[in-house]
Amino acid sequence: MVEAAMADTCGNKNKRFNIGAGKANGAGAGDGDDTEDEECDVEVWDTLRYSFKKAQAVLDQNRELIKKVKENHQSKIPDNLVKNVGLIREINGNISKVVEIYSGLSVNFSDTVRQRKKIGNRKVENRRS
């Protein structure tokens, strides 16, 4: 699904993308100017990769915080139970960070799709002229 959307962002729905390399497969497809498409591939994949990596780091931190909350709760030690209040607040703050990351990613991705569609439409119009 993501590959199809990203292919559309670059104005060439017939290309498949290699996630590891960040470049389009299928040389010779399109109008002969694959440089812009390849740059698009790298730009879009880098944005996705960066955002997912950032979100995963926050989620991993939450996993550790949740383990600590569980340990504190099971210990039944009053000081540990008090510490859980702060830990739970930190978990909630991290959830907000993840929402912000995905929200920003969604906006950036949508903007890129719109931008690429405009570029693709201009190319088609220029070829018709």
CSV table of C-alpha atoms in Angstrom, one decimal:
chain,number,residue,atom,x,y,z
A,1,MET,CA,0.0,0.0,0.0
A,2,VAL,CA,2.8,2.5,0.9
A,3,GLU,CA,4.7,1.5,-2.2
A,4,ALA,CA,1.7,2.3,-4.4
A,5,ALA,CA,1.2,5.6,-2.7
A,6,MET,CA,4.9,6.5,-3.1
A,7,ALA,CA,4.9,5.4,-6.7
A,8,ASP,CA,2.0,7.9,-7.2
A,9,THR,CA,3.9,10.7,-5.5
A,10,CYS,CA,6.6,10.4,-8.1
A,11,GLY,CA,4.2,10.5,-11.0
A,12,ASN,CA,5.0,6.9,-12.3
A,13,LYS,CA,2.6,4.3,-11.1
A,14,ASN,CA,4.4,1.5,-13.0
A,15,LYS,CA,7.6,1.7,-11.0
A,16,ARG,CA,8.2,-0.5,-8.0
A,17,PHE,CA,10.5,0.7,-5.2
A,18,ASN,CA,13.4,-0.9,-3.4
A,19,ILE,CA,13.1,0.1,0.2
A,20,GLY,CA,16.7,-0.8,1.0
A,21,ALA,CA,18.3,1.1,-1.8
A,22,GLY,CA,15.8,4.0,-2.0
A,23,LYS,CA,15.9,4.0,-5.8
A,24,ALA,CA,13.3,3.0,-8.4
A,25,ASN,CA,13.6,-0.2,-10.3
A,26,GLY,CA,12.7,-0.5,-14.0
A,27,ALA,CA,15.1,1.8,-15.8
A,28,GLY,CA,13.8,3.2,-19.0
A,29,ALA,CA,10.2,3.6,-17.7
A,30,GLY,CA,8.6,7.0,-17.9
A,31,ASP,CA,9.7,10.0,-20.0
A,32,GLY,CA,13.4,9.3,-19.8
A,33,ASP,CA,14.2,11.7,-17.0
A,34,ASP,CA,14.4,9.3,-14.0
A,35,THR,CA,16.7,11.6,-12.0
A,36,GLU,CA,13.8,13.5,-10.4
A,37,ASP,CA,12.0,10.2,-9.6
A,38,GLU,CA,15.0,8.7,-8.0
A,39,GLU,CA,15.5,11.8,-5.9
A,40,CYS,CA,11.9,11.6,-5.0
A,41,ASP,CA,12.3,8.0,-3.9
A,42,VAL,CA,15.2,8.9,-1.7
A,43,GLU,CA,13.5,11.9,-0.2
A,44,VAL,CA,10.2,10.2,0.6
A,45,TRP,CA,11.8,7.0,1.9
A,46,ASP,CA,14.2,9.0,4.1
A,47,THR,CA,11.3,10.9,5.5
A,48,LEU,CA,9.4,7.7,6.2
A,49,ARG,CA,12.4,5.9,7.6
A,50,TYR,CA,13.3,8.9,9.9
A,51,SER,CA,9.8,9.3,11.3
A,52,PHE,CA,9.3,5.6,11.9
A,53,LYS,CA,12.7,5.3,13.6
A,54,LYS,CA,11.9,8.3,15.8
A,55,ALA,CA,8.5,6.9,16.7
A,56,GLN,CA,9.9,3.4,17.4
A,57,ALA,CA,12.5,4.9,19.8
A,58,VAL,CA,9.7,6.6,21.8
A,59,LEU,CA,7.7,3.4,21.8
A,60,ASP,CA,10.7,1.4,23.0
A,61,GLN,CA,11.2,3.9,25.8
A,62,ASN,CA,7.5,3.4,26.8
A,63,ARG,CA,7.9,-0.3,26.8
A,64,GLU,CA,10.7,0.1,29.4
A,65,LEU,CA,8.7,2.5,31.4
A,66,ILE,CA,5.7,0.2,31.5
A,67,LYS,CA,8.0,-2.7,32.7
A,68,LYS,CA,9.2,-0.4,35.5
A,69,VAL,CA,5.6,0.6,36.4
A,70,LYS,CA,4.7,-3.1,36.6
A,71,GLU,CA,7.7,-4.0,38.8
A,72,ASN,CA,6.9,-1.1,41.1
A,73,HIS,CA,3.2,-2.1,41.3
A,74,GLN,CA,4.1,-5.7,42.1
A,75,SER,CA,6.5,-4.7,44.8
A,76,LYS,CA,3.7,-3.0,46.7
A,77,ILE,CA,6.4,-0.7,48.3
A,78,PRO,CA,4.8,2.7,48.9
A,79,ASP,CA,7.7,4.7,47.5
A,80,ASN,CA,7.6,2.7,44.3
A,81,LEU,CA,3.9,3.2,43.9
A,82,VAL,CA,4.4,6.9,44.3
A,83,LYS,CA,7.1,6.8,41.6
A,84,ASN,CA,4.6,5.2,39.3
A,85,VAL,CA,2.7,8.5,39.1
A,86,GLY,CA,5.6,10.2,37.5
A,87,LEU,CA,6.4,7.2,35.2
A,88,ILE,CA,2.8,7.1,34.0
A,89,ARG,CA,2.9,10.8,33.3
A,90,GLU,CA,6.1,10.2,31.2
A,91,ILE,CA,4.3,7.4,29.3
A,92,ASN,CA,1.4,9.7,28.5
A,93,GLY,CA,3.8,12.4,27.3
A,94,ASN,CA,5.5,9.9,25.1
A,95,ILE,CA,2.2,8.8,23.6
A,96,SER,CA,1.6,12.5,22.7
A,97,LYS,CA,5.1,12.6,21.1
A,98,VAL,CA,4.2,9.5,18.9
A,99,VAL,CA,0.9,11.2,17.9
A,100,GLU,CA,2.9,14.3,16.9
A,101,ILE,CA,5.4,12.3,14.9
A,102,TYR,CA,2.7,10.4,13.0
A,103,SER,CA,0.7,13.6,12.5
A,104,GLY,CA,3.7,15.4,11.1
A,105,LEU,CA,4.5,12.4,8.9
A,106,SER,CA,0.9,12.4,7.6
A,107,VAL,CA,1.0,16.1,6.7
A,108,ASN,CA,4.5,15.9,5.1
A,109,PHE,CA,3.5,12.8,3.1
A,110,SER,CA,0.2,14.4,1.9
A,111,ASP,CA,2.1,17.6,0.9
A,112,THR,CA,4.6,15.5,-1.0
A,113,VAL,CA,1.9,13.7,-2.8
A,114,ARG,CA,0.2,16.9,-3.8
A,115,GLN,CA,3.5,18.5,-4.9
A,116,ARG,CA,4.4,15.4,-7.0
A,117,LYS,CA,1.0,15.3,-8.6
A,118,LYS,CA,1.3,19.0,-9.6
A,119,ILE,CA,4.8,18.3,-11.1
A,120,GLY,CA,3.4,15.3,-12.9
A,121,ASN,CA,0.5,17.3,-14.3
A,122,ARG,CA,2.8,20.1,-15.5
A,123,LYS,CA,5.0,17.5,-17.3
A,124,VAL,CA,1.9,16.1,-19.1
A,125,GLU,CA,0.7,19.6,-20.0
A,126,ASN,CA,4.1,20.6,-21.3
A,127,ARG,CA,4.3,17.5,-23.5
A,128,ARG,CA,0.8,18.3,-25.0
A,129,SER,CA,2.0,21.9,-25.9
